[in-house]
mmCIF file of C-alpha atoms in Angstrom:
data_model
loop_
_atom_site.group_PDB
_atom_site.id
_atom_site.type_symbol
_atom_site.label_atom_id
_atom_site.label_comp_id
_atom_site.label_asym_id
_atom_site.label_seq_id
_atom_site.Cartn_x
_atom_site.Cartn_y
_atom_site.Cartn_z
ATOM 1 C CA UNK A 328 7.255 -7.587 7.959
ATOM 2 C CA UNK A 329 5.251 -6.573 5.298
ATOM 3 C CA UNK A 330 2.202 -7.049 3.093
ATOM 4 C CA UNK A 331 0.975 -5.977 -0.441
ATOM 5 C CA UNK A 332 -1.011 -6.793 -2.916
ATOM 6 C CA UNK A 333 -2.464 -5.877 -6.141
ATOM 7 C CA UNK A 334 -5.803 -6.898 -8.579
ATOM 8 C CA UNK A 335 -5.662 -7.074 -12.121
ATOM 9 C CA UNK A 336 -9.309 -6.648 -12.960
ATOM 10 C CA UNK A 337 -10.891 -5.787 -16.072
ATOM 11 C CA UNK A 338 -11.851 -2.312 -14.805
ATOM 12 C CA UNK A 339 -8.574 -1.494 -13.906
ATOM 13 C CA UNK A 340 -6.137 -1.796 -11.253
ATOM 14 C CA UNK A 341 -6.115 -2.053 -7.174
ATOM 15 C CA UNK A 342 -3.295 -2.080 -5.378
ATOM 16 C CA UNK A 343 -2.781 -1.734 -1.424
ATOM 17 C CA UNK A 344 -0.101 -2.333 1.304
ATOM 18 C CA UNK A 345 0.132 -2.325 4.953
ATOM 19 C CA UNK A 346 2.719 0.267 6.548
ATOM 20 C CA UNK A 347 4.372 -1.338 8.970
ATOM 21 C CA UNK A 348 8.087 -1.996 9.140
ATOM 22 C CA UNK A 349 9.151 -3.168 12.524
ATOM 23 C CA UNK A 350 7.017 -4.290 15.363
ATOM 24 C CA UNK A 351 7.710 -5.775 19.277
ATOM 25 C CA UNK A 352 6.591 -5.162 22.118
ATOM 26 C CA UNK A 353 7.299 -1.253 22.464
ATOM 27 C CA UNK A 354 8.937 -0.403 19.049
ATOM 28 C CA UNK A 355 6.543 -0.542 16.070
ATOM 29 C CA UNK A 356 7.470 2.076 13.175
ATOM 30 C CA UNK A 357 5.583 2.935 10.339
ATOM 31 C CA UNK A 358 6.435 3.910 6.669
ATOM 32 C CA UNK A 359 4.928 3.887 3.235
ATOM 33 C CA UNK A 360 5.469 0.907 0.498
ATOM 34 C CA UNK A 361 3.055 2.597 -2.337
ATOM 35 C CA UNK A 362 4.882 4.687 -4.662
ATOM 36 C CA UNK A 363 2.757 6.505 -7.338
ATOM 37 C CA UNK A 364 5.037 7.533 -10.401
ATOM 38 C CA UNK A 365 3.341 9.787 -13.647
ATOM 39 C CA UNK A 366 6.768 10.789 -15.378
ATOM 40 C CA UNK A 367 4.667 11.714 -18.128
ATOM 41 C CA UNK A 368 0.863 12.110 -19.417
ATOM 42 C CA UNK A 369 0.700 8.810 -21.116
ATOM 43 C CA UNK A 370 2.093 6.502 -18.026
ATOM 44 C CA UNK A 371 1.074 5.810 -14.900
ATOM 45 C CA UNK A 372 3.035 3.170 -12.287
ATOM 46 C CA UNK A 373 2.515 2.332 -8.549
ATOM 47 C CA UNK A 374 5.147 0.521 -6.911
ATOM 48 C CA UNK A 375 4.630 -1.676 -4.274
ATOM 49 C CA UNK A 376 7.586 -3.284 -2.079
ATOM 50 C CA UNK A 377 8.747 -5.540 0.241
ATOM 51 C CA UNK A 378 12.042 -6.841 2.194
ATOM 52 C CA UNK A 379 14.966 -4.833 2.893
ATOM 53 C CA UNK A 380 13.954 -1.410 3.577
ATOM 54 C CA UNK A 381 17.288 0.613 2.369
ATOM 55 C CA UNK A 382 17.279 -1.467 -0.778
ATOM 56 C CA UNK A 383 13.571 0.234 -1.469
ATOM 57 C CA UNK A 384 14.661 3.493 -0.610
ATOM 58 C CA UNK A 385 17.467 3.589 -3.147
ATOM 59 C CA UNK A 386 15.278 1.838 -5.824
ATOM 60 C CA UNK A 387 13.146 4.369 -5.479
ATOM 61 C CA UNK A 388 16.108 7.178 -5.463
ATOM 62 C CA UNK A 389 17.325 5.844 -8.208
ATOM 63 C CA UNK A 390 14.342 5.624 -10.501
ATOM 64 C CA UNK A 391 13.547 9.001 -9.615
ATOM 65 C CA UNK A 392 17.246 10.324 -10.595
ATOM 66 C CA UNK A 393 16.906 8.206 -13.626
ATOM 67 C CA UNK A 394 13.721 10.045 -14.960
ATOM 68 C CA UNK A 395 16.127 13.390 -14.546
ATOM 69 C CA UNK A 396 18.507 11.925 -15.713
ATOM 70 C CA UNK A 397 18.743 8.190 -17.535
ATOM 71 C CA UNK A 398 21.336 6.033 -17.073
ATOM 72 C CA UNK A 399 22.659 3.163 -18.746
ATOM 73 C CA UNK A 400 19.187 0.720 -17.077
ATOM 74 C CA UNK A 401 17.087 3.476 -18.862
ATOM 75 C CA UNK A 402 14.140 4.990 -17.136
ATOM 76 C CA UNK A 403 10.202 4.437 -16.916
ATOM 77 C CA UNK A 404 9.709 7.272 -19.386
ATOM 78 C CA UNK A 405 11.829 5.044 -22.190
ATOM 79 C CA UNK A 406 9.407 2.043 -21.591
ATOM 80 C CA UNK A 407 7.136 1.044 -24.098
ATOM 81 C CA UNK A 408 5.654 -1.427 -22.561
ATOM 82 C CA UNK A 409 4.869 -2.477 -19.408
ATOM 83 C CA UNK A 410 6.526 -5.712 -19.808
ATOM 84 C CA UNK A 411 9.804 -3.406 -20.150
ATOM 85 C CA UNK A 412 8.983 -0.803 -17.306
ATOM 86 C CA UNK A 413 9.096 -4.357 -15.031
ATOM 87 C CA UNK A 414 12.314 -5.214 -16.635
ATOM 88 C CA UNK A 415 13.888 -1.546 -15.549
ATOM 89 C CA UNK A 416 12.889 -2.070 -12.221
ATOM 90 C CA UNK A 417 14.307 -5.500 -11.633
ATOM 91 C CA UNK A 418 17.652 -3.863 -13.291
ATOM 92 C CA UNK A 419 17.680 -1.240 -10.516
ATOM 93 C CA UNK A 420 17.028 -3.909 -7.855
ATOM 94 C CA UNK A 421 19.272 -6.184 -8.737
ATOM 95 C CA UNK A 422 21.621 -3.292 -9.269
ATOM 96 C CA UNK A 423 21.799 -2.140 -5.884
ATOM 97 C CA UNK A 424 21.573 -5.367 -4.610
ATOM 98 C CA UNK A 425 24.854 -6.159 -5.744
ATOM 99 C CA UNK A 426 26.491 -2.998 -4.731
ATOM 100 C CA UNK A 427 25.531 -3.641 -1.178
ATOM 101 C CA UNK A 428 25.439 -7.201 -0.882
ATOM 102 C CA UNK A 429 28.581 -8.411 -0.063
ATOM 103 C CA UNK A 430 28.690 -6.063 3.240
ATOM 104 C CA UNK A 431 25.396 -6.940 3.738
ATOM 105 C CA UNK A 432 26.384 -10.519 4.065
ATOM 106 C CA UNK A 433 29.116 -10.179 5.944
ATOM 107 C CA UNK A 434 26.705 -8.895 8.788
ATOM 108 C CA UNK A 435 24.542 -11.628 7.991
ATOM 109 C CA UNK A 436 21.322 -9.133 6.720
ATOM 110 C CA UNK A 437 19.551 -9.328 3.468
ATOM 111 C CA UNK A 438 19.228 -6.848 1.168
ATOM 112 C CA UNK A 439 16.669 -8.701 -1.005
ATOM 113 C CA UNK A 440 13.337 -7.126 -1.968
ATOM 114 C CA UNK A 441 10.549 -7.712 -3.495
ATOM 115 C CA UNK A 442 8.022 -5.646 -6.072
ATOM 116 C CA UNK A 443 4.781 -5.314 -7.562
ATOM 117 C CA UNK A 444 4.537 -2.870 -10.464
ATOM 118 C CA UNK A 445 0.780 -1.834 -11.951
ATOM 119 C CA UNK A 446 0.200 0.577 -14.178
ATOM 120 C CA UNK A 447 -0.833 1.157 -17.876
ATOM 121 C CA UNK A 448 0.960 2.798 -20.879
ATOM 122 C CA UNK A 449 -0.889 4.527 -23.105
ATOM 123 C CA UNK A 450 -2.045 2.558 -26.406
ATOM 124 C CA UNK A 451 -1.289 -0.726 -24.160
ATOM 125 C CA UNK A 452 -3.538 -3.017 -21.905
ATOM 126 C CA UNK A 453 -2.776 -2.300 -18.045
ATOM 127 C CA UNK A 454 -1.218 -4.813 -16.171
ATOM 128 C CA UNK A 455 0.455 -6.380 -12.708
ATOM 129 C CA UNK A 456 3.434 -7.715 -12.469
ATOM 130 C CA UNK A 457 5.620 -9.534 -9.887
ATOM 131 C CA UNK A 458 9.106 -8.610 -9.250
ATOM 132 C CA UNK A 459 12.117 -11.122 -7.787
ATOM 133 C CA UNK A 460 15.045 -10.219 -5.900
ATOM 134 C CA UNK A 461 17.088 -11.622 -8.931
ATOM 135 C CA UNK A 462 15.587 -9.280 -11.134
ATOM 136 C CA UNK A 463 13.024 -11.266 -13.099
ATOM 137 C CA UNK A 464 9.327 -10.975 -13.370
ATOM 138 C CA UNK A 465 5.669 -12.016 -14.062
ATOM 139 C CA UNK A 466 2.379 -10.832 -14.779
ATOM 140 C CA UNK A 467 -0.712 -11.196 -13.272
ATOM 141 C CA UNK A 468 -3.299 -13.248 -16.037
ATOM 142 C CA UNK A 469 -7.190 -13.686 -15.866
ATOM 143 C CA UNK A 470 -6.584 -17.122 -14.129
ATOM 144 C CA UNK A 471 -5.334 -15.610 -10.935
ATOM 145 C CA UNK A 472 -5.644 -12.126 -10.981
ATOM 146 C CA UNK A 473 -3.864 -11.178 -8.007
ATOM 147 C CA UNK A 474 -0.300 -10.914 -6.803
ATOM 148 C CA UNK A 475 0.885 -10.576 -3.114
ATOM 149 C CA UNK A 476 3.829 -10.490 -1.568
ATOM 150 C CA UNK A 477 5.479 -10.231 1.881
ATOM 151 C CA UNK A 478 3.463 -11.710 4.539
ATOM 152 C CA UNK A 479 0.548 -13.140 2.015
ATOM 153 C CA UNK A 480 -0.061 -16.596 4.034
ATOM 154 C CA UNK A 481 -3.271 -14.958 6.138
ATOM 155 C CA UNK A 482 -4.725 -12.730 3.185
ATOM 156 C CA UNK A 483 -4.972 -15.425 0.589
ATOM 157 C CA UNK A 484 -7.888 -17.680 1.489
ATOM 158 C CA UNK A 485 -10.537 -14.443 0.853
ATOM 159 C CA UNK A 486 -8.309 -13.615 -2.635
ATOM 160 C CA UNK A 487 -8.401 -17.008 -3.737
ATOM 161 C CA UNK A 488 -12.207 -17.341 -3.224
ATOM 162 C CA UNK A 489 -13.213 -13.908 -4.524
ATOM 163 C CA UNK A 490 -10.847 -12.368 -6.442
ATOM 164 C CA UNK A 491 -12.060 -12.060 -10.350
ATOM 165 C CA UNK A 492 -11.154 -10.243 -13.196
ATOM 166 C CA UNK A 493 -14.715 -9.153 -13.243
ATOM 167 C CA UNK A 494 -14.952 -7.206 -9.868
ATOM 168 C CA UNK A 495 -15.662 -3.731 -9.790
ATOM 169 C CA UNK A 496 -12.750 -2.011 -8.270
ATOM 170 C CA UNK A 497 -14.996 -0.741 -5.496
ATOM 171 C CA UNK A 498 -15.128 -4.297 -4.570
ATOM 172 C CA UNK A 499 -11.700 -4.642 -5.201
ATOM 173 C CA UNK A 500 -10.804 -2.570 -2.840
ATOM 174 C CA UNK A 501 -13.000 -3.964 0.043
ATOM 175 C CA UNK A 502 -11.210 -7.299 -1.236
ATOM 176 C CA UNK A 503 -8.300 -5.972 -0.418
ATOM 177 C CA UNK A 504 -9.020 -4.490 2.632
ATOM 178 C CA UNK A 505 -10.464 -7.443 4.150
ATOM 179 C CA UNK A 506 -7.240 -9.314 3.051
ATOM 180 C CA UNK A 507 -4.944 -6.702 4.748
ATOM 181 C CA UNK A 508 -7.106 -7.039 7.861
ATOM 182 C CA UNK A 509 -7.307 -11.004 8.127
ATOM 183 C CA UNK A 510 -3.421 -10.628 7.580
ATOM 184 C CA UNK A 511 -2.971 -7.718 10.616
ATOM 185 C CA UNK A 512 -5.378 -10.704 13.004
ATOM 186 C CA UNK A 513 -3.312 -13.232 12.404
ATOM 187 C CA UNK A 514 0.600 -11.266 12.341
ATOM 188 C CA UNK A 515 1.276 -8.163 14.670
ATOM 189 C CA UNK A 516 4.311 -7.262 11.977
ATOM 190 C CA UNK A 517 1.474 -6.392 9.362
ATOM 191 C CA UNK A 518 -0.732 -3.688 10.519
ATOM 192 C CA UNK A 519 -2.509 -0.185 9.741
ATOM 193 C CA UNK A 520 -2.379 2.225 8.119
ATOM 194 C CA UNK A 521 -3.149 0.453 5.257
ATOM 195 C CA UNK A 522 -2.786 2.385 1.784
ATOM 196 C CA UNK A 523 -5.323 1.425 -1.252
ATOM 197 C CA UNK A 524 -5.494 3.110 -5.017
ATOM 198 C CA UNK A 525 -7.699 2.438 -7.692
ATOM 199 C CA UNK A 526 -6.693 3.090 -11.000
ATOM 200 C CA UNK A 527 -9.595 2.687 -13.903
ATOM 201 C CA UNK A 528 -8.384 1.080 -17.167
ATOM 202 C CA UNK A 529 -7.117 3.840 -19.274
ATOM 203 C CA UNK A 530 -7.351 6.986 -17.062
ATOM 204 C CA UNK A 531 -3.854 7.552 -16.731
ATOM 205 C CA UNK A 532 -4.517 8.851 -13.311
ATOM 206 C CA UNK A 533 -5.882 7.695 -9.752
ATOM 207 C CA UNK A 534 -9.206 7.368 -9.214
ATOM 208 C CA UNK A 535 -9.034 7.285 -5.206
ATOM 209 C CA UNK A 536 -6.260 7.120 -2.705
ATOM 210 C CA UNK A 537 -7.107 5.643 0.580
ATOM 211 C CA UNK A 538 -5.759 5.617 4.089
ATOM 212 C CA UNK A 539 -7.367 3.838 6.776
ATOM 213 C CA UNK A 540 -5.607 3.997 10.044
ATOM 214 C CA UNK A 541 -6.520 2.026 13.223
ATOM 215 C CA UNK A 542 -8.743 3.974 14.334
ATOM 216 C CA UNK A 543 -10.782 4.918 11.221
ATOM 217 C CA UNK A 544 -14.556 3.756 11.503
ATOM 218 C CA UNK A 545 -14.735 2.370 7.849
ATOM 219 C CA UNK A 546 -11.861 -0.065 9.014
ATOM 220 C CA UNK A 547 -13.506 -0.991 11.987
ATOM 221 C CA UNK A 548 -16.780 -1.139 10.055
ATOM 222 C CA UNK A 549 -15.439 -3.638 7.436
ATOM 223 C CA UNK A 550 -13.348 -5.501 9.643
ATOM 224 C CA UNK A 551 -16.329 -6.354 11.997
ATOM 225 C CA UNK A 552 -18.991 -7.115 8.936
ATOM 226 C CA UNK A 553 -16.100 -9.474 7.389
ATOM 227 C CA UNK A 554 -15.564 -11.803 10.697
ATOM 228 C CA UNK A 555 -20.115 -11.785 11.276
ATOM 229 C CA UNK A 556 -20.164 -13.113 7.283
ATOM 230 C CA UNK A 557 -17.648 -15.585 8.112
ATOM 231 C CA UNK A 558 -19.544 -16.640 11.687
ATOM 232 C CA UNK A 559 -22.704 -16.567 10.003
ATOM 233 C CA UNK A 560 -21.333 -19.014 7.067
ATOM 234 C CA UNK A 561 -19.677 -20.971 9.429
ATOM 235 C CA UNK A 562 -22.993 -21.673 11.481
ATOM 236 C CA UNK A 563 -25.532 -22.108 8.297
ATOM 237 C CA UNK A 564 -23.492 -25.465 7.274
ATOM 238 C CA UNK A 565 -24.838 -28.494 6.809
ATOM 239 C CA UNK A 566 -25.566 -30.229 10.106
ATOM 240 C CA UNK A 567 -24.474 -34.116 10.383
ATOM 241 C CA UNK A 568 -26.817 -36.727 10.031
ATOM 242 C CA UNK A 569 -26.239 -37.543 13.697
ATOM 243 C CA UNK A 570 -27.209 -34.189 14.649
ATOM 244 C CA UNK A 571 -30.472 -34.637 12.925
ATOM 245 C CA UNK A 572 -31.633 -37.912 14.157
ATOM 246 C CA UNK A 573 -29.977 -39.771 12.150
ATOM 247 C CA UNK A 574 -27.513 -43.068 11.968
ATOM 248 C CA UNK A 575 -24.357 -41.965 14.558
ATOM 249 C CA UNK A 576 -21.413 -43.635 14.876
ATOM 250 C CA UNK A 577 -18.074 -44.424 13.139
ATOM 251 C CA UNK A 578 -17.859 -44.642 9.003
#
């Protein structure tokens, strides 16, 4: 399984993944699912994905042929905007989708995936944006400025209580972090290293590029401050009136 996710804050961008890909009891492999593209000086993308693993790879072979050499879907060095470099990459998706789907089927495997796409153009606002199996797309907005996808269930109670368009993204990124972690608790197929990049509105370029693996103390760190906030929360609520002297019983 998988999980990734990506803020759309008015500073910029964060984006971060897990790197697992299969996990049981003695088999657990690992491999990346944050792709950095700069085909040019005024573009910057990151990639994020999620599903079938040889449908990635040859998304991701294809748009890097297709910056040599465009085909007919065009390439992210013809978009203009990042509306359009979303488009492309739903095209290539969908593309290879259908050239391997009806074997795929017949075995009774999915070749679906799943993408997140940040980035900025230059003379354009940066942006997030969602990416469906069937090709279509949306974009993060201020109202909920995050997307996830994969295994998002366990991560989304922290994003939907702190994740604003204000944040810096050093907070974004412990945001994210702590979301990747409460996920990794809660599902043994999501688990370190986890991947995070923050990209600062208009750079054109990476700020920072993280990698925190298991044993990293700034994981371990984070991890353990997150779950004593939580137990400290949880035992400053309000007490019941019964637990204070006051009127028990039923009501």
């Amino acid at each position: 399984m998988t999980y990734c996710l990506g803020l759309a804050l008015e500073a910029g961008l964060v984006l971060a993944s897990d790197s697992r890909t299969n996990a049981g009891v003695d088999y657990v492999t690992t491999f990346s699912k944050l792709h950095v593209f700069t085909p040019a000086p005024d573009r910057l993308f990151v990639l994020l994905s999620a599903g079938n693993l040889a449908t990635t790879q040859e998304v991701l072979d294809r748009v890097r042929r297709d910056l040599e050499q465009p085909g007919e879907l065009g390439s992210l060095l013809g978009a203009r905007y990042l509306f359009e470099a979303a488009d492309y990459i739903g095209k290539v998706s969908l593309a290879v989708q259908r050239a391997h789907g009806p074997a795929l089927q017949q075995s009774g495997v999915s070749g679906e995936a799943t993408f997140i796409l940040g980035g900025q153009i230059a003379g354009q606002p940066h942006g997030l944006y969602m990416i469906y199996p069937q090709g279509n797309y949306f974009a993060a907005s201020p109202e909920t400025p995050y997307l996830q996808i994969g295994e998002n269930k366990y991560g989304k109670p922290a994003l939907d209580r702190i994740a604003d368009p204000a944040l810096s993204l050093a907070d974004g990124a412990r945001l994210c972090i702590v979301s990747l972690d409460a996920t990794a608790r809660s599902n043994v197929t999501v688990g370190p290293p986890f991947e995070v990049v923050l990209y600062p509105r208009d750079a054109m370029a990476l700020s920072h590029r993280l990698k925190l693996t298991a044993g990293m103390p700034l994981l371990g760190q984070m991890s353990q401050s997150w779950n004593a906030g939580i137990r400290h929360a949880f035992e400053q609520l309000p007490r019941f009136d019964w637990e204070l002297g006051g009127p028990g019983g039923f009501g």
